[in-house]
XYZ file of C-alpha atoms in Angstrom:
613
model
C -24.638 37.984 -10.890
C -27.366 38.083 -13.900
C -29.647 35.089 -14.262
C -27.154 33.647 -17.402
C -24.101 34.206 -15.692
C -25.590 32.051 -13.219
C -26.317 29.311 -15.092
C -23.476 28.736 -16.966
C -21.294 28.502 -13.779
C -23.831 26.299 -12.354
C -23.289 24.058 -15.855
C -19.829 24.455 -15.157
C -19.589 22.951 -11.808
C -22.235 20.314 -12.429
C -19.940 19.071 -15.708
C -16.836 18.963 -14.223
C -18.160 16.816 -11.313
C -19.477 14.408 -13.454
C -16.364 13.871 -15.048
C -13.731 14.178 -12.243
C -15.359 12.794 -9.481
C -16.731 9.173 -11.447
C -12.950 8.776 -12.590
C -11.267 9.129 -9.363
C -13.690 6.741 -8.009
C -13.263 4.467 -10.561
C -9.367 4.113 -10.023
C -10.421 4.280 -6.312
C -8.861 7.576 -5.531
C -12.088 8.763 -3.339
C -14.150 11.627 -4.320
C -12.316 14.486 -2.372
C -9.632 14.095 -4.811
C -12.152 14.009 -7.604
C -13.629 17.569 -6.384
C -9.894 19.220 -6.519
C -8.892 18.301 -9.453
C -12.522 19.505 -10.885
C -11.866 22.728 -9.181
C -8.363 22.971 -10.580
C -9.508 22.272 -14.090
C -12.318 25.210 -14.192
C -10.172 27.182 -12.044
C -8.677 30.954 -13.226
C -4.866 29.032 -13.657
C -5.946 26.567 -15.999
C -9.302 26.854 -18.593
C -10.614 29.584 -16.583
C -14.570 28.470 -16.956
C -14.695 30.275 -13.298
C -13.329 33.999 -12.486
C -15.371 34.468 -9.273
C -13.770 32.293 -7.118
C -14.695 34.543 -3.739
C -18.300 34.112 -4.321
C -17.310 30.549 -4.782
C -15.868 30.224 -1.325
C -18.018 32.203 0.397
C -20.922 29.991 -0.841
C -18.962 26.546 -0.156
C -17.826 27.098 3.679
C -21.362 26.723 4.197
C -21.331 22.845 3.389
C -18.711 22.490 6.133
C -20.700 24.294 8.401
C -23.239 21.490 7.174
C -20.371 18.474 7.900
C -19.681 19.853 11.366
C -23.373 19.901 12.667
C -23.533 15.987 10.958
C -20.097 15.080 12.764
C -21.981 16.303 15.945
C -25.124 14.750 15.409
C -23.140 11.354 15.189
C -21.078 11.944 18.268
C -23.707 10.832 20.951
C -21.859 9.918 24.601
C -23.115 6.444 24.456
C -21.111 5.740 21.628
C -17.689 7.480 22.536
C -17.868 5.983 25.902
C -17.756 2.370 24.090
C -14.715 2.873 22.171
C -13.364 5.508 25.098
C -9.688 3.617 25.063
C -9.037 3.361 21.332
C -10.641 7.322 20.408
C -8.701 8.879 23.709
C -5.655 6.515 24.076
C -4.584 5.787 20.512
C -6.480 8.879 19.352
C -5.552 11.159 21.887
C -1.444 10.397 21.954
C -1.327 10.561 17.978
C -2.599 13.944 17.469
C -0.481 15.271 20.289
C 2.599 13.553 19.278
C 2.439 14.529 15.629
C 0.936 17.808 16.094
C 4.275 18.746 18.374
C 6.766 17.226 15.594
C 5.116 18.443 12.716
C 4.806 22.184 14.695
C 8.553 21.814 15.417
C 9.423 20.577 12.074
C 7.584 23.770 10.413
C 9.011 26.010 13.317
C 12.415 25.128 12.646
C 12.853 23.900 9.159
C 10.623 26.041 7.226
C 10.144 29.324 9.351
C 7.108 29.584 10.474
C 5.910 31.926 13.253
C 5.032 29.260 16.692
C 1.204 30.433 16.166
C 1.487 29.322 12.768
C 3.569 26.555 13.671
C 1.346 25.242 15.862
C -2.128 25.715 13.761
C 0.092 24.162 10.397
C 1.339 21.171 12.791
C -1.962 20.407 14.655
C -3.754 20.586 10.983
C -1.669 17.883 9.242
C -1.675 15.943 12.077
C -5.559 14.986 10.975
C -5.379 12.684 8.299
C -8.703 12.118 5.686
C -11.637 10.825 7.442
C -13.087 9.835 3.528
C -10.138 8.347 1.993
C -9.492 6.139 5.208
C -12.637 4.458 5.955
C -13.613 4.619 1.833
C -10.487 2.659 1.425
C -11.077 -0.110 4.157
C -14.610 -0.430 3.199
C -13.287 -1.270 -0.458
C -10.550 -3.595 1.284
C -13.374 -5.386 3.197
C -10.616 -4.493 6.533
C -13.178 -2.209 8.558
C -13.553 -5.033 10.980
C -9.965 -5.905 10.984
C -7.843 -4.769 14.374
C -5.959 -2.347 12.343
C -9.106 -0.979 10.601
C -11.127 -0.508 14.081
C -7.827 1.057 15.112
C -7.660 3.885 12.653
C -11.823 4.365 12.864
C -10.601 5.380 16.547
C -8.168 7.119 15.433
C -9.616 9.358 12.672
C -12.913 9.837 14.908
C -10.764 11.440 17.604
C -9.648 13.676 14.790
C -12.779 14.996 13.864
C -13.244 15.637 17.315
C -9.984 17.527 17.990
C -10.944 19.379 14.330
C -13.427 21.365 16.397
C -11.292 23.289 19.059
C -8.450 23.673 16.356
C -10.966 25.678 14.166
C -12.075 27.466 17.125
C -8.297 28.238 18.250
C -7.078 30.020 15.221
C -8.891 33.454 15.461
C -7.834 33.523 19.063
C -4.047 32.753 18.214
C -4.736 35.280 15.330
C -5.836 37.741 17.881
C -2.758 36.840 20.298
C -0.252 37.343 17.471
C -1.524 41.147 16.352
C -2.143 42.324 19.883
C 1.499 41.015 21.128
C 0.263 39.129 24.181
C -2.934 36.999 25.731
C -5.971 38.478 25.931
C -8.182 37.111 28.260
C -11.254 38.996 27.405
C -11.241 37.105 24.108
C -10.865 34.011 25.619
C -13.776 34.548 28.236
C -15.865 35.895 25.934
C -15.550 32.998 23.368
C -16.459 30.477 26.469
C -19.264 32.370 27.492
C -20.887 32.364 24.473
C -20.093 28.793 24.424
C -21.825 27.814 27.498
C -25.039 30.297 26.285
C -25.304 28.244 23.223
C -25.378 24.591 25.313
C -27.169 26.028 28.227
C -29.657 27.973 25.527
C -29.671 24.959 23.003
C -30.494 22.221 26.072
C -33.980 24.015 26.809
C -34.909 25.424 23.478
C -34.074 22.909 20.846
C -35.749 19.840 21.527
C -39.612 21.987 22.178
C -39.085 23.636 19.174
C -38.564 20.476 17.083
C -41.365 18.685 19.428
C -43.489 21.679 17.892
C -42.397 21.269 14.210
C -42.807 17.698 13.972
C -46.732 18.420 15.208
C -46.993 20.451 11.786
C -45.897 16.726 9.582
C -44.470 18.808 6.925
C -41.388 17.602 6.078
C -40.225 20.978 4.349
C -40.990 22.537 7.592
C -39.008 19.960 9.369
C -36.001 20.739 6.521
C -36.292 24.555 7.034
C -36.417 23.832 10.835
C -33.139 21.926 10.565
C -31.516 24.868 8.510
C -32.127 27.135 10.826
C -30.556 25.902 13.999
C -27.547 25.179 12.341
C -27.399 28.431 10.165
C -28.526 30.365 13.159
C -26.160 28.708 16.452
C -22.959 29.500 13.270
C -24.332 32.979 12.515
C -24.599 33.331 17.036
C -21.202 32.536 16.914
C -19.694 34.337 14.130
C -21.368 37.576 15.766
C -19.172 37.617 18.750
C -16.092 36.556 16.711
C -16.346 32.307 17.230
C -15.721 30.013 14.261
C -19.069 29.726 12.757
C -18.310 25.906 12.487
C -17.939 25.775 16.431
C -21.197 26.911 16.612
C -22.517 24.161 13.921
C -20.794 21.289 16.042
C -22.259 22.257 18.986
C -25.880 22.311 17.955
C -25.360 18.797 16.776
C -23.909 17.524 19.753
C -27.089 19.326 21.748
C -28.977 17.054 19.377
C -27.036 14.251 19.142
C -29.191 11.845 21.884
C -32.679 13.757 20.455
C -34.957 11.890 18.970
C -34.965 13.801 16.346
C -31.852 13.109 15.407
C -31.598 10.984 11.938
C -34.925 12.812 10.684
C -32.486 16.220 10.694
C -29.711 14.219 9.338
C -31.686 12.528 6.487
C -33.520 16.436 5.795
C -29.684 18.094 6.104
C -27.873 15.329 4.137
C -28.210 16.154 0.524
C -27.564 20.098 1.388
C -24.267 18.596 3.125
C -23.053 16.644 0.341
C -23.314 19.080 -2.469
C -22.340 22.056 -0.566
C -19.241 20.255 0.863
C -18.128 19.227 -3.010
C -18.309 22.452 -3.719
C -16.022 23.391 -0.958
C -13.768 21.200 -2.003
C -14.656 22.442 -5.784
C -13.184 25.825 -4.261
C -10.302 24.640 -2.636
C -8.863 23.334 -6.160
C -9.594 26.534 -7.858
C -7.544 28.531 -5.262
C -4.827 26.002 -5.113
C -1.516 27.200 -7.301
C -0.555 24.719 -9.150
C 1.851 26.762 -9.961
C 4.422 26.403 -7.390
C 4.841 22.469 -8.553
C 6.870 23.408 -10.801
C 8.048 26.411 -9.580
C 9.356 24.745 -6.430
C 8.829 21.025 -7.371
C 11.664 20.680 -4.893
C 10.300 22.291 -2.040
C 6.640 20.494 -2.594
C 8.489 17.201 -2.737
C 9.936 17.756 0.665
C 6.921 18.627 2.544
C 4.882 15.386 1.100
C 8.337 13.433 2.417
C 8.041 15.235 5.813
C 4.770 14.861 6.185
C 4.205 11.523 4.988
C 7.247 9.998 7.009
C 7.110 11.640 10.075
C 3.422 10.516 10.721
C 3.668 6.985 9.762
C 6.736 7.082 11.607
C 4.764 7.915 14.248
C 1.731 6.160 13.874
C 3.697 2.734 13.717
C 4.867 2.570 16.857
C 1.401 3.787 18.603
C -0.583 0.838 17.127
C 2.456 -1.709 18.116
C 2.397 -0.461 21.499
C -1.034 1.624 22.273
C -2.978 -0.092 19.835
C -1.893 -3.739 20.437
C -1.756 -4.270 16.689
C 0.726 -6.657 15.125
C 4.111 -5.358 12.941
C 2.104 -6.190 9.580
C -1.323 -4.482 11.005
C 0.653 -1.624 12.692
C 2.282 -0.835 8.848
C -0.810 -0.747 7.827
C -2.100 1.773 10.223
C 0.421 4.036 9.332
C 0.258 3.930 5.704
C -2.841 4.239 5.565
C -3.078 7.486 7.649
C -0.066 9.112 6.956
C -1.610 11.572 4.566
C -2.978 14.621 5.158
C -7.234 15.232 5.877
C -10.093 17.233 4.425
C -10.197 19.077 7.743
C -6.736 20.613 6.917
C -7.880 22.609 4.229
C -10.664 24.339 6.189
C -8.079 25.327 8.946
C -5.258 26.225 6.337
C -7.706 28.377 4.620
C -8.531 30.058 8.272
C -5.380 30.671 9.061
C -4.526 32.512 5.494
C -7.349 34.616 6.191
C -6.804 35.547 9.422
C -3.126 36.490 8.571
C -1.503 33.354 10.067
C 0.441 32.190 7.009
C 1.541 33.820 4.043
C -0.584 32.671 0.592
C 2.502 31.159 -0.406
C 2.609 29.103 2.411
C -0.578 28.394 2.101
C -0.614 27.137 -1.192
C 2.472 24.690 -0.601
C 0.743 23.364 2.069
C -2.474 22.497 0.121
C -0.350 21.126 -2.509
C 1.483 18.754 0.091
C -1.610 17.353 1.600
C -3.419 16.853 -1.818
C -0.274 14.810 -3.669
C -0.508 12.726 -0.177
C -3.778 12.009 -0.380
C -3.298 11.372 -4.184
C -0.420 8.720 -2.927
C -2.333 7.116 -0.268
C -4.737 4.731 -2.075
C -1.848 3.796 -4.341
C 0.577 3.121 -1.584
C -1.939 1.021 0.132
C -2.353 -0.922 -2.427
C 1.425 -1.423 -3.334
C 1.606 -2.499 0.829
C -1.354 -4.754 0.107
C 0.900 -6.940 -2.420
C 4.426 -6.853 -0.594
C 2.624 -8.085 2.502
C -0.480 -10.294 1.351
C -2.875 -11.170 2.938
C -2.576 -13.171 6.313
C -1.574 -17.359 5.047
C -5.136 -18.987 5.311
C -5.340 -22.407 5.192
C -7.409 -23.597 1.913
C -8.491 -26.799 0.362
C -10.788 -28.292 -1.646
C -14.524 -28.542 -0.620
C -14.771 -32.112 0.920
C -16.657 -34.977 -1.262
C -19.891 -34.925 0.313
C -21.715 -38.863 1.556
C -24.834 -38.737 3.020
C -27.593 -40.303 2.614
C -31.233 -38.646 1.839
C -30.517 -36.530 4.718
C -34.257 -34.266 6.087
C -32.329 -31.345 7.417
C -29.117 -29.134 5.703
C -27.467 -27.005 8.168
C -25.510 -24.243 7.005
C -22.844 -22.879 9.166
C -21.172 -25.038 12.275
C -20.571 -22.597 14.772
C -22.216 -22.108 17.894
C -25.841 -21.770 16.500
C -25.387 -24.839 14.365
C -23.742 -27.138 16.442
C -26.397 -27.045 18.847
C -28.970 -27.889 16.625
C -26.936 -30.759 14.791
C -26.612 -32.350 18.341
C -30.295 -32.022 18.875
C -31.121 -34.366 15.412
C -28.324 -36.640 15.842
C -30.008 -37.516 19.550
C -33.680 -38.007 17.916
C -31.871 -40.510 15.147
C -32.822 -37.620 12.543
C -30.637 -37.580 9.569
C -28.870 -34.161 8.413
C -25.764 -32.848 6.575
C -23.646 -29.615 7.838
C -21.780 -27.470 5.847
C -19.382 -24.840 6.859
C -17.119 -22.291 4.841
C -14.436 -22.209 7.682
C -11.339 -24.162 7.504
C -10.418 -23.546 10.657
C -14.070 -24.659 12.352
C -14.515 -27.853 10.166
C -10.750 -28.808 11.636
C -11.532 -27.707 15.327
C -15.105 -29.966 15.098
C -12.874 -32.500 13.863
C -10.913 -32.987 17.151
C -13.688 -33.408 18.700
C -14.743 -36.742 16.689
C -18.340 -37.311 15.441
C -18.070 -35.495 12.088
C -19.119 -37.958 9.738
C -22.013 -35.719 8.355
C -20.091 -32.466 8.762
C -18.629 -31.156 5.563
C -16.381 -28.405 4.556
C -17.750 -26.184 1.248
C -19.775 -22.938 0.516
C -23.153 -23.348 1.367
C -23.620 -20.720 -0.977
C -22.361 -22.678 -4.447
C -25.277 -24.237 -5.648
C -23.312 -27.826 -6.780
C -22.354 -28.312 -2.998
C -26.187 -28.232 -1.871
C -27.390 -30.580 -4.886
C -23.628 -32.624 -3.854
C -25.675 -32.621 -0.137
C -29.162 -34.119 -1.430
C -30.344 -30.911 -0.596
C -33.874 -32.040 -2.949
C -34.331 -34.907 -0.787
C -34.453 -32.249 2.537
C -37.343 -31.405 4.686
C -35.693 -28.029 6.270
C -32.611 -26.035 5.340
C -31.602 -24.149 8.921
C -29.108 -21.034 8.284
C -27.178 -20.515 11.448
C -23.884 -18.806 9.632
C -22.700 -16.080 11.873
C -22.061 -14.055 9.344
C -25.073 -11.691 7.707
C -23.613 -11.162 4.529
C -22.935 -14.660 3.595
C -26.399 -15.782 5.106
C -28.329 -13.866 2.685
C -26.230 -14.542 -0.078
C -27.000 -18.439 0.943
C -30.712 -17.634 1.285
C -31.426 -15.821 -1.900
C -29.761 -19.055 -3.832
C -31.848 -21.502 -1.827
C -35.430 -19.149 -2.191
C -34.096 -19.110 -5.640
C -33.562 -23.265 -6.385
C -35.430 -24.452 -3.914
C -38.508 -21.950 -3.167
C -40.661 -25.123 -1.485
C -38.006 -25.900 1.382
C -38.449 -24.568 4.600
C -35.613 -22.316 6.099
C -35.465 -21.720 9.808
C -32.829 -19.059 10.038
C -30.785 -17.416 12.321
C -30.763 -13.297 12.378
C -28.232 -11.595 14.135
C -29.990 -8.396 14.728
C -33.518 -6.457 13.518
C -31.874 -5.417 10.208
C -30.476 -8.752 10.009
C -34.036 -10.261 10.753
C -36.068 -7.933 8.144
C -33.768 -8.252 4.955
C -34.294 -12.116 5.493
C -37.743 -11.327 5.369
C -37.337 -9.903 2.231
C -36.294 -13.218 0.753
C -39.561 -15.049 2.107
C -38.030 -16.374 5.505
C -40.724 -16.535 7.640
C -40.013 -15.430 11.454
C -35.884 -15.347 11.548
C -34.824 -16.521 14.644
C -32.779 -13.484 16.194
C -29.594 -14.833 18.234
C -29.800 -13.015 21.284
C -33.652 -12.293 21.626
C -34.364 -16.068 23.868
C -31.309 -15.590 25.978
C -32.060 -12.239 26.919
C -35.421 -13.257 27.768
C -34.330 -16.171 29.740
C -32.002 -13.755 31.656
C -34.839 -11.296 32.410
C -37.116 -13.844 33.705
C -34.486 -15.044 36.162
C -33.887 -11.557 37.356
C -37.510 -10.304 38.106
C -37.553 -14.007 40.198
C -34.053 -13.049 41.986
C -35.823 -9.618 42.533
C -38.760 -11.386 44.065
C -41.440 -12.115 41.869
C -43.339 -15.614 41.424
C -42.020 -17.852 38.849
C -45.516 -17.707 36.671
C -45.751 -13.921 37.042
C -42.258 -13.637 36.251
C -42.921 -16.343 33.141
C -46.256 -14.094 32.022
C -44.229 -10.937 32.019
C -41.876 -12.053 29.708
C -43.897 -13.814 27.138
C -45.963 -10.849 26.964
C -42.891 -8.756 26.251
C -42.123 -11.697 23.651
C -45.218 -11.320 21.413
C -45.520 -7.771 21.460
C -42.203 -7.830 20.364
C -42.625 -10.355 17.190
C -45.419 -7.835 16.718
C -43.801 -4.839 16.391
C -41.184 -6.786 14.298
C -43.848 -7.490 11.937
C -45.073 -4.094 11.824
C -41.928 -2.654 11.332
C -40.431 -4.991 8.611
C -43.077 -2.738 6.432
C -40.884 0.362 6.799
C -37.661 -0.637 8.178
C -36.287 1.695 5.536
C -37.882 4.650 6.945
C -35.844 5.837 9.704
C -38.904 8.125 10.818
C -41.290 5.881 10.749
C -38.957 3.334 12.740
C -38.948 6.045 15.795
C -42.094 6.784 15.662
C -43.183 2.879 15.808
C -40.822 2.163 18.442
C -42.034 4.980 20.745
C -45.554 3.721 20.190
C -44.476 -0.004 21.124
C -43.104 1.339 24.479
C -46.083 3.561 25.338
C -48.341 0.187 24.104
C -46.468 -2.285 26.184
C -46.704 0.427 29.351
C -50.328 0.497 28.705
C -50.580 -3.456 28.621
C -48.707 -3.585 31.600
C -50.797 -1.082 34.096
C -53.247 -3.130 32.905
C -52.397 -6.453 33.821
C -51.600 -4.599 37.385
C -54.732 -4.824 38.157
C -56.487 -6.819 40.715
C -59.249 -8.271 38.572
C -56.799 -8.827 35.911
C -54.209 -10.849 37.778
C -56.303 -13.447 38.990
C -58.106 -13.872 35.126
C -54.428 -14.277 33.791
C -52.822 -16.502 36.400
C -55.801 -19.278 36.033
C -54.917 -22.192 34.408
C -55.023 -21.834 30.170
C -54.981 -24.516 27.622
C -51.879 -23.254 25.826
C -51.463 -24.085 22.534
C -48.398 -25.687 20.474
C -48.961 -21.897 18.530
C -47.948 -20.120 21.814
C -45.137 -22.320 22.138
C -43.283 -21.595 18.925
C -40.228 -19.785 19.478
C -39.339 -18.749 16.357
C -41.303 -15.335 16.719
């Protein structure tokens, strides 16, 4: 390909993403559908800006090489044990029940061969990994039961993706050589446990070695290789290449290492996986909608139907989820997944389906993934949202109160006791209908109010001016910085004492000026390791040292880290430094010496006594 030919189909690509992809988005239709319809557009059936779709292809699989190794890197143990029930129950019993209905359904009602019955059923059983969790972000329902439900569910996909890619070429293999052939299958498993066994001792000293060079496009090249090298390992004995990619990101996956590769591999990933998806449209033919609109129509029905049929009763039952939620669930996965198209596109190659097939079944998942968004949506108004209770902010009376609380949950209520006992005046204000009306069962509410603590008329409606200290305790970290940029804003002389509910929490406070965010869980834990180093038998005052030593090294290296919490690098490397610090400090207050200059009586100041560091 000459140096203009090159650029002109690089022009190509670049313009027709810029124009499909924003517009797709913008009537929240998700980028994958964005990249098709690109590739259709440029494609050799329509303007034909592209003729050379092989090299295309051959280019593209490369960025889901790059989405496998990610997918691994993500997949650490620690993380699928937590959510073991929802990803293996739920996840586990939908793929296997769908993939054996849709297999049968393709076996019997469209005449497929069982190999290819079984790759065509166990690939549409995987629904779209981007349109599902773009759509519940957009919904605000990721931490809904139904939306933690299908994260299960579509991570267990991803993970079942992996074998299924690795399956075809043996079931390819099976079908021209009329019978099992175990040498294949012991072959592909040895190389399998070469690559772990190989990867376990090798990886992690070679990227010890790079990061000694602290050149990042070292570190990026690095990165490359292992994944272009474990696929290339694989492909050589006649394994999916993508196998290979997975499994040097699960090998990975617990390194510390691990989110430098993925920030170096990340950009590589995304543009080489649009322009997989790029290819997939310009292969697709579009033709056969309206050669056999009929036919196309009936496999979006079948497929669309029998999984949400499927998928409903799984999250009533499995999934615990209510009828509303459950509908949901399905609807929202019903379609089919990215993953489908790599798998589809193995199985044409390797002789599994016809093209023809092929093509219907690309144009099947693609109009149900077109429908999804739109039939969530449509669900979204017939059902509504779950009856809240709502009313209008309560008239606030108070009078010149020194302290504003915002947010009456746990936190809050704790604090509001504290004043009321020392005859100290304040005002609470909570968003939650349903907390305002539990507090008021309870009796004593004459200074709690219901309103958004957020709207700047309900603070000035509280006396907020006449306040000494505004303390944020809402549980939720969204709405408290949304309430602490409007009071920094109005009122940048009040003091704010705020509650963080994690590091990230903590340093985005920071941001706004809140000095020293009081993290929710950081005193209790400490209480609770102070307790067990006494139940383990140490003396109450070495027991009492130990942990306030732990405390200000801690505020410390909050500090220190607030200054690049948006470096993930730099994050590790801090946080490895803190722990070989705080072993140091330690050893040394083993000492003999040491122990008696520490436990002698101090003057300790009201500065050492401040827990809000």
């Amino acid at each position: 390909m000459d140096s203009r030919h090159f650029l002109q189909t690089a022009l190509v690509f670049l313009l027709a993403t810029v124009i499909a992809v924003p517009l797709t988005k913008r009537f929240r239709l998700g980028s994958v559908l964005g990249y098709l319809l690109a590739g259709i557009a440029i494609g050799p059936q329509e303007l034909g800006l592209i003729s050379d779709t092989g090299g295309v292809a051959t280019i593209s699989e490369f960025g889901v090489v790059l989405m496998l190794f990610v997918i691994g890197l993500e997949l650490s143990p620690q993380r699928l044990w937590v959510m073991r029930r929802q990803v293996f129950g739920t996840g586990l019993l939908q793929v296997l029940g769908t993939s054996l209905v849709l297999g049968i359904a393709g076996f019997y009602l469209f005449g497929l061969t069982l190999n290819a019955a079984a790759i065509v059923g166990s690939s549409l059983a995987l629904s779209s990994t981007a349109f599902g969790l773009q759509i519940l972000a957009e919904r605000k329902e990721a931490g809904t039961p139904y939306g933690r439900q299908a994260f299960a569910i579509l991570l267990f996909q991803d993970l079942a993706a992996i074998p299924l890619i690795a399956v075809v070429p043996l079931l390819a293999a099976e079908s021209t050589t009329h019978g099992f052939n175990p040498w294949i299958v012991a072959r592909t498993v040895g190389v399998i446990i070469a690559v772990v066994v190989g990867g376990r001792y090798l990886l992690r000293p070679v990227f010890r070695f790079v990061a000694k060079t602290d050149a990042i496009e070292v570190s990026t090249a690095t990165a490359l290789l292992v994944v272009m090298g474990t696929a290339w390992v694989m492909e050589l004995v006649g394994v999916s290449a993508t196998l290979g990619a997975f499994l040097a990101g699960v090998l990975l996956a617990d390194s510390e290492y691990r989110h430098d590769l993925e920030s170096h591999l990340e950009p590589f990933k995304g543009l080489l996986l649009g322009l997989f998806f790029i290819s997939v449209g310009m292969s697709m033919d579009v033709s056969l909608l309206f050669q056999q609109p009929q036919m196309v129509a009936l496999l979006v029905i079948v497929l669309v139907s029998l999984k949400g049929a499927l998928l409903w009763p799984l999250g009533r039952l499995i999934g615990g989820l209510d009828r509303r939620d459950s509908l949901r669930l399905a609807v929202l996965l019903a379609c089919g997944g990215e993953f489908a198209f790599v798998v589809l596109k193995l199985a044409r190659e390797q002789d599994l389906i016809t093209p023809t097939q092929h093509g219907l079944q690309v144009l099947a998942i693609t109009l149900s993934m077109a429908f999804t968004p739109l039939l969530v949506a449509l669900l979204g108004r017939v059902l509504g949202s779950k009856p809240r209770k709502t009313r209008a902010y309560d008239t606030i009376v108070a009078d010149s109160p020194r302290v504003i609380i915002a947010g009456y949950g746990r936190m809050g209520q704790i604090v509001a006791r504290v004043l009321r006992a020392q005859g100290i005046s304040f005002v609470a204000l909570d968003h939650s209908v349903e907390q305002i009306d539990l507090v008021q069962r309870f009796g004593n509410t004459s200074n709690i109010f219901y309103g958004d603590p957020a709207r700047p008329e309900l603070l000035r409606a509280a006396q907020i001016e006449q306040a000494d200290v505004f303390v944020l305790a809402s549980d939720d970290p969204e709405a408290s910085l949304r309430t602490a940029r409007v009071v920094r804003r109005l009122y940048p002389g009040l003091k704010v004492v705020a509650r963080a509910r994690n590091r990230q929490h903590a340093w985005r406070l920071m941001d706004l000026g809140v000095e020293l965010p009081v993290r929710e869980t950081l005193y209790s834990s400490l209480k609770m390791t102070r307790m067990t180093l006494e139940a383990l038998g140490m003396s109450a005052e070495l027991a009492a040292d130990r942990v306030e030593r732990f405390r200000r090294h801690d505020a410390e290296l909050l500090k220190r880290q607030y200054l690049v919490y948006d470096d993930d690098a730099r994050i590790l490397q801090t946080t490895r430094e803190a722990l070989a610090d705080l072993d140091q400090l330690y050893q040394a207050d083993a000492e003999p010496e040491a122990e008696r200059e520490r436990l002698k009586p101090t003057h300790v100041t009201p500065d050492d006594q401040d827990v809000t560091r």
